[in-house]
CSV table of C-alpha atoms in Angstrom, one decimal:
chain,number,residue,atom,x,y,z
A,188,MET,CA,17.8,-92.0,-54.2
A,189,SER,CA,21.3,-90.7,-53.7
A,190,ALA,CA,24.4,-92.4,-55.4
A,191,ARG,CA,28.0,-91.0,-56.0
A,192,ARG,CA,28.4,-92.5,-59.5
A,193,TYR,CA,27.3,-89.8,-61.8
A,194,PRO,CA,25.5,-90.7,-65.0
A,195,ALA,CA,27.2,-90.0,-68.3
A,196,SER,CA,23.8,-89.0,-69.9
A,197,VAL,CA,20.3,-88.4,-68.9
A,198,ASP,CA,17.1,-87.2,-70.5
A,199,VAL,CA,16.7,-84.4,-68.1
A,200,VAL,CA,19.0,-82.8,-65.6
A,201,ILE,CA,17.5,-80.7,-62.9
A,202,VAL,CA,19.7,-78.4,-61.0
A,203,GLY,CA,18.2,-77.6,-57.5
A,204,SER,CA,16.2,-79.7,-55.2
A,205,GLY,CA,13.7,-77.1,-54.0
A,206,PRO,CA,9.9,-77.2,-54.6
A,207,THR,CA,10.1,-76.2,-58.1
A,208,GLY,CA,13.0,-78.4,-59.1
A,209,SER,CA,11.0,-81.1,-57.3
A,210,ALA,CA,8.0,-80.4,-59.2
A,211,TYR,CA,9.8,-80.8,-62.6
A,212,ALA,CA,10.9,-84.3,-61.3
A,213,ARG,CA,7.2,-85.3,-60.1
A,214,ILE,CA,5.4,-84.3,-63.4
A,215,LEU,CA,8.1,-86.0,-65.6
A,216,SER,CA,7.8,-89.2,-63.4
A,217,GLU,CA,4.2,-89.1,-63.9
A,218,ARG,CA,3.9,-88.0,-67.6
A,219,ALA,CA,7.2,-89.4,-69.0
A,220,PRO,CA,8.0,-92.3,-66.6
A,221,ASP,CA,10.7,-93.7,-69.3
A,222,ALA,CA,12.7,-90.5,-69.1
A,223,THR,CA,15.8,-90.6,-67.1
A,224,ILE,CA,16.3,-87.8,-64.7
A,225,ALA,CA,19.3,-86.6,-62.6
A,226,MET,CA,18.6,-83.9,-59.6
A,227,PHE,CA,21.9,-82.1,-58.5
A,228,GLU,CA,21.7,-80.2,-55.2
A,229,VAL,CA,24.8,-78.2,-54.0
A,230,GLY,CA,23.8,-78.9,-50.1
A,231,PRO,CA,23.9,-81.9,-48.0
A,232,THR,CA,20.7,-84.2,-47.2
A,233,VAL,CA,19.5,-82.9,-43.7
A,234,SER,CA,16.3,-85.0,-43.3
A,235,ASN,CA,14.7,-88.4,-43.9
A,236,PRO,CA,13.1,-88.6,-46.4
A,237,PRO,CA,15.2,-86.4,-48.5
A,238,GLY,CA,13.8,-82.7,-48.8
A,239,ALA,CA,11.3,-83.1,-45.6
A,240,HIS,CA,10.9,-80.0,-43.7
A,241,VAL,CA,13.0,-79.5,-40.7
A,242,LYS,CA,10.1,-78.7,-38.4
A,243,ASN,CA,9.0,-82.3,-38.8
A,244,ILE,CA,12.1,-83.4,-37.0
A,245,ALA,CA,10.8,-84.1,-33.3
A,246,ASP,CA,14.4,-83.8,-31.4
A,247,PRO,CA,15.4,-80.2,-31.1
A,248,ALA,CA,19.1,-81.1,-31.3
A,249,GLU,CA,18.7,-83.0,-34.5
A,250,ARG,CA,16.5,-80.3,-35.9
A,251,ALA,CA,19.3,-77.7,-35.0
A,252,ARG,CA,22.0,-79.7,-36.7
A,253,ALA,CA,19.8,-80.0,-39.9
A,254,GLN,CA,19.5,-76.1,-39.9
A,255,VAL,CA,23.1,-75.5,-39.4
A,256,ALA,CA,24.0,-78.2,-42.2
A,257,SER,CA,21.9,-75.8,-44.6
A,258,GLU,CA,23.7,-72.7,-44.1
A,259,GLY,CA,26.3,-72.8,-46.9
A,260,PRO,CA,29.9,-73.1,-47.1
A,261,GLY,CA,30.8,-69.9,-45.2
A,262,GLU,CA,31.0,-68.9,-41.3
A,263,ARG,CA,28.1,-70.2,-39.3
A,264,GLY,CA,27.3,-67.7,-36.7
A,265,GLU,CA,24.4,-67.1,-34.4
A,266,LYS,CA,21.0,-66.8,-36.1
A,267,VAL,CA,18.8,-64.0,-35.8
A,268,ALA,CA,15.1,-64.8,-36.3
A,269,ASN,CA,13.2,-62.0,-34.6
A,270,PRO,CA,12.2,-58.4,-35.0
A,271,GLY,CA,13.7,-57.3,-31.8
A,272,ALA,CA,17.3,-58.4,-32.8
A,273,ALA,CA,16.7,-56.6,-36.2
A,274,ARG,CA,15.7,-53.5,-34.6
A,275,ALA,CA,18.9,-53.4,-32.5
A,276,GLY,CA,21.0,-53.3,-35.8
A,277,VAL,CA,21.9,-56.9,-35.8
A,278,ARG,CA,22.4,-58.3,-39.4
A,279,GLY,CA,21.6,-61.8,-39.2
A,280,ALA,CA,19.9,-64.7,-40.9
A,281,ARG,CA,17.1,-67.1,-39.7
A,282,PRO,CA,18.0,-70.6,-38.9
A,283,GLY,CA,18.7,-72.8,-42.1
A,284,THR,CA,19.7,-69.8,-44.1
A,285,PHE,CA,23.1,-67.9,-44.8
A,286,LEU,CA,23.7,-64.2,-46.0
A,287,LEU,CA,25.9,-62.8,-48.6
A,288,ASP,CA,29.2,-61.8,-47.2
A,289,ASP,CA,29.3,-58.6,-49.3
A,290,GLY,CA,27.6,-57.1,-52.2
A,291,PHE,CA,24.3,-56.8,-50.7
A,292,ALA,CA,23.9,-53.0,-50.9
A,293,PHE,CA,26.1,-50.3,-52.6
A,294,ASP,CA,26.6,-46.5,-51.8
A,295,GLY,CA,23.4,-44.5,-52.5
A,296,GLU,CA,21.3,-47.5,-53.0
A,297,ASP,CA,19.1,-49.4,-50.4
A,298,GLY,CA,20.3,-52.8,-51.2
A,299,LEU,CA,19.0,-56.2,-49.7
A,300,PRO,CA,20.9,-56.3,-46.6
A,301,VAL,CA,19.7,-59.7,-45.3
A,302,VAL,CA,18.9,-61.5,-48.8
A,303,ALA,CA,19.6,-65.0,-47.6
A,304,MET,CA,19.8,-68.5,-49.3
A,305,SER,CA,19.9,-72.3,-48.0
A,306,SER,CA,21.8,-75.2,-49.4
A,307,ASN,CA,20.2,-78.4,-48.7
A,308,VAL,CA,18.3,-81.1,-50.1
A,309,GLY,CA,14.8,-79.6,-50.4
A,310,GLY,CA,16.1,-75.8,-50.4
A,311,MET,CA,14.3,-73.3,-48.6
A,312,ALA,CA,11.0,-75.8,-48.7
A,313,ALA,CA,13.0,-77.3,-45.6
A,314,HIS,CA,12.6,-74.1,-43.7
A,315,TRP,CA,9.7,-72.2,-45.1
A,316,THR,CA,6.3,-71.2,-43.3
A,317,GLY,CA,4.3,-73.2,-45.7
A,318,ALA,CA,2.1,-70.4,-46.6
A,319,CYS,CA,0.5,-71.1,-50.2
A,320,PRO,CA,-2.0,-68.0,-50.9
A,321,ARG,CA,-3.2,-67.5,-54.4
A,322,PRO,CA,-2.2,-64.4,-56.3
A,323,ASN,CA,-5.0,-61.6,-56.9
A,324,ASP,CA,-5.6,-58.5,-59.1
A,325,SER,CA,-2.4,-57.5,-60.6
A,326,GLU,CA,-0.4,-60.2,-58.7
A,327,ARG,CA,-1.8,-62.5,-61.3
A,328,ILE,CA,0.2,-63.3,-64.5
A,329,THR,CA,-2.5,-62.6,-67.1
A,330,PHE,CA,-0.6,-64.0,-70.0
A,331,VAL,CA,-0.5,-67.6,-68.6
A,332,PRO,CA,-4.1,-68.8,-69.8
A,333,ASP,CA,-4.1,-72.0,-67.7
A,334,LEU,CA,-3.1,-69.9,-64.4
A,335,ASP,CA,-5.8,-71.4,-62.3
A,336,GLU,CA,-5.5,-74.9,-63.4
A,337,LEU,CA,-1.7,-74.8,-62.6
A,338,LEU,CA,-2.3,-73.5,-59.2
A,339,ASP,CA,-4.7,-76.3,-58.6
A,340,GLU,CA,-1.9,-78.7,-59.5
A,341,ALA,CA,0.5,-76.7,-57.3
A,342,ASP,CA,-2.0,-77.3,-54.6
A,343,ARG,CA,-1.9,-81.2,-55.0
A,344,LEU,CA,1.9,-81.3,-55.5
A,345,LEU,CA,2.5,-79.2,-52.2
A,346,GLY,CA,-0.5,-80.8,-50.2
A,347,VAL,CA,-2.2,-77.5,-49.5
A,348,THR,CA,-5.1,-77.3,-46.9
A,349,THR,CA,-6.9,-75.0,-45.1
A,350,ASP,CA,-8.2,-76.8,-42.4
A,351,ALA,CA,-4.8,-77.7,-40.5
A,352,PHE,CA,-5.7,-75.4,-37.6
A,353,ASP,CA,-9.4,-75.5,-37.6
A,354,ALA,CA,-9.4,-76.7,-34.0
A,355,ALA,CA,-7.1,-73.6,-32.8
A,356,PRO,CA,-9.5,-72.1,-30.0
A,357,PHE,CA,-8.8,-68.6,-30.9
A,358,GLY,CA,-8.7,-68.8,-34.9
A,359,ALA,CA,-12.5,-67.8,-35.6
A,360,ILE,CA,-12.3,-65.1,-33.4
A,361,VAL,CA,-9.3,-63.6,-34.9
A,362,ARG,CA,-10.8,-63.9,-38.3
A,363,GLU,CA,-14.3,-62.7,-37.3
A,364,ARG,CA,-12.6,-59.4,-35.9
A,365,LEU,CA,-10.4,-58.8,-39.0
A,366,SER,CA,-13.3,-59.5,-41.3
A,367,THR,CA,-15.0,-56.5,-39.5
A,368,ALA,CA,-12.3,-54.3,-40.2
A,369,VAL,CA,-11.2,-55.4,-43.8
A,370,ASP,CA,-14.2,-57.4,-45.7
A,371,GLU,CA,-16.4,-54.4,-46.8
A,372,GLY,CA,-16.4,-53.8,-50.5
A,373,ARG,CA,-14.4,-57.0,-51.1
A,374,VAL,CA,-15.0,-60.0,-53.2
A,375,ASP,CA,-15.0,-63.4,-51.6
A,376,ALA,CA,-11.6,-64.3,-53.0
A,377,THR,CA,-10.2,-61.2,-51.3
A,378,LYS,CA,-12.0,-61.5,-47.8
A,379,VAL,CA,-10.2,-62.4,-44.6
A,380,GLN,CA,-10.1,-66.3,-44.6
A,381,ARG,CA,-7.8,-69.1,-43.3
A,382,MET,CA,-4.4,-69.1,-44.8
A,383,PRO,CA,-3.8,-72.0,-47.3
A,384,LEU,CA,-0.9,-74.0,-46.0
A,385,ALA,CA,1.4,-76.7,-47.3
A,386,ALA,CA,0.5,-78.9,-44.2
A,387,HIS,CA,-1.7,-81.7,-42.8
A,388,ARG,CA,-2.8,-83.4,-39.8
A,389,ARG,CA,-1.9,-86.8,-39.2
A,390,ASP,CA,-4.6,-89.3,-37.7
A,391,ASP,CA,-2.7,-88.9,-34.3
A,392,GLY,CA,-3.3,-85.0,-34.5
A,393,ARG,CA,0.6,-84.4,-35.3
A,394,LEU,CA,1.0,-81.5,-37.7
A,395,VAL,CA,3.2,-82.5,-40.7
A,396,TRP,CA,4.6,-79.5,-42.9
A,397,SER,CA,5.3,-80.2,-46.4
A,398,GLY,CA,8.8,-79.8,-48.0
A,399,SER,CA,10.3,-81.0,-51.2
A,400,ASP,CA,9.6,-84.7,-50.1
A,401,VAL,CA,5.8,-84.1,-50.6
A,402,VAL,CA,6.2,-82.6,-53.8
A,403,LEU,CA,8.5,-85.4,-54.9
A,404,GLY,CA,6.0,-87.9,-53.8
A,405,GLU,CA,6.2,-91.7,-53.9
A,406,VAL,CA,5.9,-91.7,-57.7
A,407,THR,CA,9.3,-90.1,-58.0
A,408,ARG,CA,11.0,-91.8,-54.9
A,409,GLU,CA,10.1,-95.1,-56.6
A,410,ASN,CA,11.0,-94.0,-60.0
A,411,PRO,CA,14.1,-96.1,-60.9
A,412,ARG,CA,15.0,-93.6,-63.5
A,413,PHE,CA,15.4,-90.7,-61.2
A,414,SER,CA,18.4,-90.0,-59.2
A,415,LEU,CA,19.2,-87.3,-56.6
A,416,PHE,CA,22.6,-86.4,-56.0
A,417,ASP,CA,23.4,-84.0,-53.0
A,418,GLU,CA,26.7,-81.9,-52.4
A,419,SER,CA,27.1,-81.7,-56.3
A,420,LEU,CA,27.8,-78.1,-57.6
A,421,ALA,CA,26.7,-77.2,-61.1
A,422,VAL,CA,29.3,-75.0,-62.5
A,423,ARG,CA,28.3,-74.7,-66.0
A,424,VAL,CA,25.4,-75.3,-68.2
A,425,ILE,CA,26.6,-77.0,-71.7
A,426,VAL,CA,25.3,-75.1,-74.7
A,427,GLU,CA,26.3,-76.5,-78.0
A,428,GLY,CA,25.1,-75.4,-81.4
A,429,GLY,CA,22.9,-73.0,-79.5
A,430,ARG,CA,21.0,-75.5,-77.6
A,431,ALA,CA,21.5,-76.8,-74.0
A,432,SER,CA,23.1,-80.4,-74.0
A,433,GLY,CA,24.0,-81.0,-70.3
A,434,VAL,CA,25.9,-79.8,-67.2
A,435,VAL,CA,29.4,-79.8,-65.7
A,436,VAL,CA,29.0,-80.8,-62.0
A,437,ARG,CA,31.5,-80.9,-59.5
A,438,ASP,CA,31.3,-83.3,-56.9
A,439,LEU,CA,32.0,-81.3,-53.4
A,440,ARG,CA,33.0,-84.6,-51.8
A,441,SER,CA,36.1,-85.4,-54.2
A,442,GLY,CA,36.4,-81.9,-55.8
A,443,GLU,CA,36.2,-83.7,-59.2
A,444,ASP,CA,34.3,-82.4,-62.1
A,445,HIS,CA,31.9,-84.6,-64.2
A,446,THR,CA,30.1,-83.9,-67.7
A,447,VAL,CA,26.4,-85.0,-67.7
A,448,SER,CA,24.9,-84.9,-71.1
A,449,ALA,CA,21.2,-84.2,-71.3
A,450,ARG,CA,18.5,-83.3,-73.6
A,451,PHE,CA,16.7,-80.7,-71.3
A,452,VAL,CA,18.3,-78.8,-68.6
A,453,VAL,CA,16.3,-77.1,-65.7
A,454,VAL,CA,18.0,-74.6,-63.4
A,455,ALA,CA,16.0,-74.4,-60.2
A,456,ALA,CA,18.6,-72.9,-57.8
A,457,ASP,CA,16.9,-69.8,-56.5
A,458,ALA,CA,16.4,-66.2,-57.7
A,459,LEU,CA,19.9,-65.6,-57.0
A,460,ARG,CA,21.8,-68.7,-58.1
A,461,THR,CA,19.7,-69.3,-61.1
A,462,PRO,CA,20.8,-66.2,-63.0
A,463,GLN,CA,24.3,-66.9,-61.5
A,464,LEU,CA,24.6,-70.3,-63.2
A,465,LEU,CA,23.3,-68.9,-66.5
A,466,TRP,CA,25.8,-66.1,-66.4
A,467,ALA,CA,28.6,-68.4,-65.5
A,468,SER,CA,27.7,-70.4,-68.5
A,469,GLY,CA,27.6,-67.5,-71.0
A,470,VAL,CA,23.8,-67.5,-71.2
A,471,ARG,CA,23.3,-63.8,-70.8
A,472,PRO,CA,19.9,-62.3,-72.1
A,473,GLU,CA,19.3,-58.7,-71.5
A,474,ALA,CA,16.9,-59.1,-68.8
A,475,LEU,CA,19.1,-61.8,-66.8
A,476,GLY,CA,19.1,-61.0,-63.0
A,477,ARG,CA,17.1,-57.7,-63.7
A,478,TYR,CA,13.5,-56.9,-62.2
A,479,LEU,CA,14.6,-58.3,-59.0
A,480,ASN,CA,12.0,-57.6,-56.5
A,481,ASP,CA,11.5,-58.4,-52.7
A,482,GLN,CA,8.5,-57.8,-50.5
A,483,ALA,CA,9.1,-55.2,-47.8
A,484,GLN,CA,7.8,-56.6,-44.5
A,485,ILE,CA,6.0,-54.5,-41.9
A,486,VAL,CA,5.4,-56.2,-38.4
A,487,PHE,CA,3.4,-55.6,-35.2
A,488,ALA,CA,1.8,-57.4,-32.5
A,489,ALA,CA,-1.4,-57.3,-30.4
A,490,ARG,CA,-2.8,-58.9,-27.4
A,491,LEU,CA,-6.0,-60.3,-28.1
A,492,ARG,CA,-8.8,-58.9,-25.6
A,493,ASP,CA,-11.9,-60.4,-24.2
A,494,MET,CA,-11.0,-63.9,-25.0
A,495,PRO,CA,-12.8,-67.0,-23.7
A,496,PRO,CA,-11.1,-69.2,-21.3
A,497,LEU,CA,-9.5,-72.3,-22.9
A,498,ASP,CA,-11.4,-75.8,-22.5
A,499,ALA,CA,-9.1,-78.4,-21.2
A,500,ASP,CA,-9.0,-80.3,-24.4
A,501,ASP,CA,-8.0,-77.4,-26.7
A,502,PRO,CA,-5.0,-78.0,-28.7
A,503,THR,CA,-2.1,-75.7,-27.7
A,504,ALA,CA,0.9,-77.8,-28.4
A,505,GLY,CA,2.9,-75.4,-30.6
A,506,LEU,CA,3.0,-72.2,-32.6
A,507,ALA,CA,-0.3,-71.2,-34.2
A,508,GLU,CA,-2.1,-73.9,-32.3
A,509,TYR,CA,-4.2,-71.2,-30.4
A,510,SER,CA,-5.0,-69.0,-33.2
A,511,GLY,CA,-4.2,-70.6,-36.5
A,512,VAL,CA,-3.0,-68.6,-39.3
A,513,SER,CA,-5.3,-66.1,-41.0
A,514,TRP,CA,-4.8,-64.3,-44.4
A,515,VAL,CA,-5.6,-60.9,-45.6
A,516,PRO,CA,-5.3,-61.2,-49.3
A,517,PHE,CA,-3.7,-58.5,-51.6
A,518,THR,CA,-5.8,-56.3,-53.5
A,519,ASP,CA,-5.0,-53.4,-55.9
A,520,ASP,CA,-6.7,-50.9,-53.6
A,521,MET,CA,-4.6,-52.2,-50.6
A,522,PRO,CA,-1.3,-53.4,-52.2
A,523,PHE,CA,-0.2,-55.6,-49.3
A,524,HIS,CA,-0.7,-59.1,-48.3
A,525,GLY,CA,-1.4,-59.8,-44.5
A,526,GLN,CA,-0.5,-62.9,-42.3
A,527,ILE,CA,-1.7,-63.0,-38.8
A,528,MET,CA,-0.6,-65.8,-36.3
A,529,GLN,CA,0.4,-66.2,-32.6
A,530,LEU,CA,3.9,-65.3,-31.3
A,531,ASP,CA,5.6,-68.1,-29.4
A,532,ALA,CA,5.7,-65.5,-26.5
A,533,SER,CA,5.0,-62.0,-25.7
A,534,PRO,CA,7.7,-59.8,-27.3
A,535,ILE,CA,7.7,-57.4,-24.4
A,536,PRO,CA,8.0,-58.1,-20.6
A,537,VAL,CA,4.9,-58.9,-19.0
A,538,ALA,CA,4.4,-58.1,-15.2
A,539,GLU,CA,3.7,-61.0,-12.9
A,540,ASP,CA,0.7,-59.4,-11.6
A,541,ASP,CA,-0.5,-59.1,-15.2
A,542,PRO,CA,-0.6,-62.7,-16.7
A,543,VAL,CA,-0.9,-63.3,-20.3
A,544,LEU,CA,-3.4,-66.0,-21.6
A,545,PRO,CA,-1.4,-68.4,-23.7
A,546,GLY,CA,-1.7,-67.9,-27.2
A,547,SER,CA,-3.3,-64.3,-26.9
A,548,ILE,CA,-0.3,-62.5,-28.2
A,549,VAL,CA,-0.5,-62.5,-32.0
A,550,GLY,CA,2.0,-61.3,-34.8
A,551,LEU,CA,0.7,-59.4,-37.7
A,552,GLY,CA,2.9,-59.2,-40.8
A,553,LEU,CA,2.2,-57.1,-43.9
A,554,PHE,CA,4.1,-57.7,-47.0
A,555,CYS,CA,4.1,-54.9,-49.7
A,556,ALA,CA,4.3,-55.2,-53.5
A,557,LYS,CA,7.5,-53.7,-54.8
A,558,ASP,CA,7.6,-51.0,-57.7
A,559,VAL,CA,9.2,-53.3,-60.1
A,560,GLN,CA,12.2,-51.7,-61.9
A,561,ALA,CA,14.9,-53.1,-64.4
A,562,ASP,CA,17.7,-51.6,-62.6
A,563,ASP,CA,16.8,-53.5,-59.5
A,564,ARG,CA,19.1,-56.5,-60.3
A,565,VAL,CA,21.5,-59.1,-59.2
A,566,ALA,CA,24.8,-58.6,-61.2
A,567,PHE,CA,27.9,-60.9,-61.6
A,568,ASP,CA,31.5,-60.1,-62.9
A,569,ASP,CA,34.7,-62.0,-63.0
A,570,ALA,CA,36.4,-60.3,-60.3
A,571,HIS,CA,34.1,-61.4,-57.4
A,572,ARG,CA,33.7,-65.2,-56.4
A,573,ASP,CA,31.5,-66.7,-53.7
A,574,ALA,CA,32.5,-69.4,-51.5
A,575,TYR,CA,31.6,-72.1,-54.0
A,576,GLY,CA,34.0,-70.3,-56.6
A,577,LEU,CA,31.1,-69.0,-58.9
A,578,PRO,CA,30.6,-65.4,-59.8
A,579,ALA,CA,29.4,-63.8,-56.5
A,580,PRO,CA,25.9,-62.2,-56.5
A,581,ARG,CA,25.9,-58.2,-56.4
A,582,ILE,CA,22.8,-56.7,-55.3
A,583,HIS,CA,21.6,-53.3,-56.9
A,584,TYR,CA,18.3,-52.4,-55.3
A,585,ARG,CA,16.3,-49.2,-54.7
A,586,LEU,CA,12.9,-48.3,-53.2
A,587,THR,CA,11.0,-45.8,-55.3
A,588,ALA,CA,8.8,-42.9,-53.9
A,589,ARG,CA,5.8,-45.3,-54.3
A,590,ASP,CA,7.5,-48.0,-52.4
A,591,HIS,CA,7.9,-45.7,-49.6
A,592,GLU,CA,4.3,-44.7,-50.0
A,593,VAL,CA,3.0,-48.2,-50.0
A,594,MET,CA,5.0,-49.2,-46.9
A,595,GLU,CA,3.7,-46.0,-45.0
A,596,ARG,CA,0.4,-47.1,-45.8
A,597,ALA,CA,1.0,-50.5,-44.5
A,598,ARG,CA,2.2,-49.1,-41.2
A,599,HIS,CA,-1.0,-47.3,-40.7
A,600,GLU,CA,-3.1,-50.4,-41.9
A,601,ILE,CA,-1.1,-52.8,-39.5
A,602,VAL,CA,-2.0,-50.5,-36.5
A,603,ARG,CA,-5.7,-50.4,-37.5
A,604,LEU,CA,-5.6,-54.5,-37.9
A,605,ALA,CA,-3.9,-54.7,-34.6
A,606,GLU,CA,-6.5,-52.5,-32.9
A,607,ALA,CA,-9.2,-54.6,-34.5
A,608,VAL,CA,-8.1,-58.0,-33.0
A,609,GLY,CA,-6.9,-56.5,-29.6
A,610,ASP,CA,-4.4,-54.1,-27.8
A,611,PRO,CA,-1.4,-53.2,-29.9
A,612,VAL,CA,1.8,-54.3,-28.3
A,613,GLY,CA,4.4,-51.7,-28.4
A,614,ASP,CA,4.6,-48.2,-29.7
A,615,ARG,CA,4.6,-48.6,-33.3
A,616,PRO,CA,5.3,-51.2,-36.2
A,617,PHE,CA,8.6,-52.1,-37.3
A,618,THR,CA,10.1,-52.5,-40.8
A,619,LEU,CA,12.2,-55.5,-41.2
A,620,PRO,CA,15.6,-55.2,-43.1
A,621,LEU,CA,15.0,-55.4,-46.9
A,622,GLY,CA,15.3,-59.0,-47.9
A,623,SER,CA,13.8,-60.5,-44.8
A,624,SER,CA,10.7,-61.9,-46.8
A,625,LEU,CA,12.9,-64.4,-48.5
A,626,HIS,CA,10.5,-64.0,-51.6
A,627,TYR,CA,12.7,-62.6,-54.3
A,628,GLN,CA,11.4,-62.7,-57.7
A,629,GLY,CA,11.7,-61.4,-61.3
A,630,SER,CA,15.5,-62.2,-61.8
A,631,THR,CA,14.6,-64.9,-64.6
A,632,ARG,CA,11.2,-63.5,-65.4
A,633,MET,CA,8.9,-64.9,-68.2
A,634,GLY,CA,7.3,-63.0,-70.9
A,635,VAL,CA,5.5,-63.1,-74.1
A,636,ALA,CA,8.3,-62.0,-76.4
A,637,ASP,CA,12.1,-62.1,-76.7
A,638,ASP,CA,12.2,-58.2,-76.3
A,639,GLY,CA,14.8,-57.8,-73.8
A,640,THR,CA,12.3,-57.5,-70.7
A,641,SER,CA,12.2,-61.3,-70.1
A,642,VAL,CA,14.4,-64.3,-69.7
A,643,CYS,CA,12.1,-67.1,-70.6
A,644,ASP,CA,8.9,-67.8,-72.6
A,645,VAL,CA,5.4,-68.8,-70.9
A,646,ASP,CA,6.9,-72.4,-70.8
A,647,SER,CA,9.9,-71.2,-68.8
A,648,GLU,CA,12.3,-72.2,-71.8
A,649,VAL,CA,15.2,-69.6,-72.0
A,650,TRP,CA,14.9,-67.3,-75.1
A,651,GLY,CA,17.3,-68.3,-77.8
A,652,VAL,CA,18.6,-71.6,-75.9
A,653,PRO,CA,16.3,-74.3,-76.6
A,654,GLY,CA,16.3,-77.1,-74.2
A,655,LEU,CA,17.3,-74.8,-71.2
A,656,PHE,CA,14.4,-74.1,-68.7
A,657,VAL,CA,14.4,-71.9,-65.5
A,658,ALA,CA,12.5,-72.6,-62.4
A,659,GLY,CA,11.6,-70.9,-59.1
A,660,ASN,CA,10.3,-67.5,-57.7
A,661,GLY,CA,12.6,-65.7,-59.9
A,662,VAL,CA,10.4,-66.7,-62.9
A,663,ILE,CA,7.4,-64.7,-61.6
A,664,PRO,CA,7.3,-61.5,-63.8
A,665,THR,CA,4.5,-59.6,-61.7
A,666,ALA,CA,5.0,-57.4,-58.6
A,667,THR,CA,3.5,-60.1,-55.8
A,668,ALA,CA,2.9,-59.3,-52.0
A,669,CYS,CA,1.6,-62.7,-51.4
A,670,ASN,CA,3.9,-65.8,-50.8
A,671,PRO,CA,5.1,-66.9,-54.2
A,672,THR,CA,5.9,-70.5,-53.7
A,673,LEU,CA,2.4,-71.8,-55.0
A,674,THR,CA,2.7,-69.7,-58.1
A,675,SER,CA,6.2,-70.6,-59.1
A,676,VAL,CA,5.3,-74.5,-58.5
A,677,GLY,CA,2.5,-73.9,-60.9
A,678,LEU,CA,4.9,-72.3,-63.4
A,679,ALA,CA,7.0,-75.3,-63.1
A,680,VAL,CA,4.3,-77.6,-63.7
A,681,ARG,CA,3.7,-75.7,-67.0
A,682,GLY,CA,7.4,-76.1,-67.9
A,683,ALA,CA,7.7,-79.9,-66.9
A,684,ARG,CA,4.5,-80.7,-69.0
A,685,LYS,CA,6.5,-78.9,-72.1
A,686,ILE,CA,9.4,-81.2,-71.6
A,687,ALA,CA,7.3,-84.2,-71.3
A,688,ALA,CA,5.4,-83.4,-74.4
A,689,LEU,CA,8.8,-82.9,-76.3
A,690,LEU,CA,10.1,-86.4,-75.1
A,691,SER,CA,7.0,-87.8,-76.1
A,692,ARG,CA,7.3,-86.5,-79.6
A,693,GLU,CA,10.8,-87.6,-79.8
A,694,ARG,CA,9.9,-91.1,-78.8
A,695,VAL,CA,7.2,-91.2,-81.5
A,696,ALA,CA,9.5,-89.8,-84.4
A,697,THR,CA,12.0,-92.5,-83.3
A,698,GLY,CA,9.7,-95.1,-82.9
A,699,SER,CA,11.3,-95.9,-79.6
A,700,ALA,CA,9.8,-96.7,-76.1
A,701,SER,CA,12.8,-95.5,-74.4
A,702,VAL,CA,15.0,-92.5,-74.9
């Protein structure tokens, strides 16, 4: 799928190879098979097939190389992936991601000290947890009339299942105990349940995690009109006559710039780099970069009590194989989303005469919905440049009094949940540094009117710039606590259908079978 000869023109340019950019490529391959599509990714290909999740790489050394290759153009230091290191004040990123060098916080503001990105084919979907819960209550986008059907389609593209861990010996017990503490007064959709995951079991029992490769699917990989170009930096969207007409792309291997004309341009970089590219291109609607929101994350651990002995044939090969992944859905009454799964090992020393049953230490995480404000934003200027030479993201971000109230409620709730499932481990919950969730949203949010509070319409087309579409978590306009990928892929499906319909109309109007 990858070649170094850049096309002079295509029907659709897609900037970014994460799950939403890949969703555009997939839907267009299915609905507009005559359309030519070029996808550009700034990072390298780190897996086979391109875009596959690195957790599927069996060899630990090869997997580590893939993670390091995803960590952007700057210095690559030791990665920090656990609350203990964060508690000690270490500012670090998870494997496969990289941080902003500066501009992540300003005096008098909270900032997002560990805001992170990935640069690789597949984007963050090569490194994510695969959690695909559906939004509930105020998380839902009420002005998208076909939201549920779009979420169904996102399930299909991501390969979402709920049975990947049904054989986990402790899973049902964990959910039963959580249900006793949580379910009263809730409707079925918001009761404790299995976490929907972008993962499936092979016939041999091996767990396979979905990445962008699953979203692309065979129909895209076999599409002769689709091309994927890695190590290719989009430096500018070309706007002519008020309409998007292509991109300028820099081949990072040669340093040469190439102009690629297109009828439609989709920018699916991420919630920081999508507004970055628009700003660099002179496309600067009032809401660009604004309404940025993250999900504050509270974590704790518990030791499961009174557990039955493991059977000899119980599957206990890896993380979550003992207790699966359980979900406590968000509600407006309890404005946080819960994810409960085992830890690889106890986070505290355990005496030799007090053995821990394998898999009996579970981690609890509550993600809090943000009080959305226009002044929470990623901003850009001409004075600061990132390692790619583009305007560097500068984060302005404050927690409100309501945010602090919700976080305090979450601290009490997570202790209650820990006590429901077992014996709490440690003295008190820990609040991860802001930015830890990697669920940044709102910076290119959709809306129903071009009134300065949104960047794009309900089809993700940028206000006032026909032919320019944005994709990714940044398009989500609501404050969510649940993992946002399923929603953003669903919104990408809607945008891709709009482009496919427009291409079809053009063909009908010109009487041509090919554009």
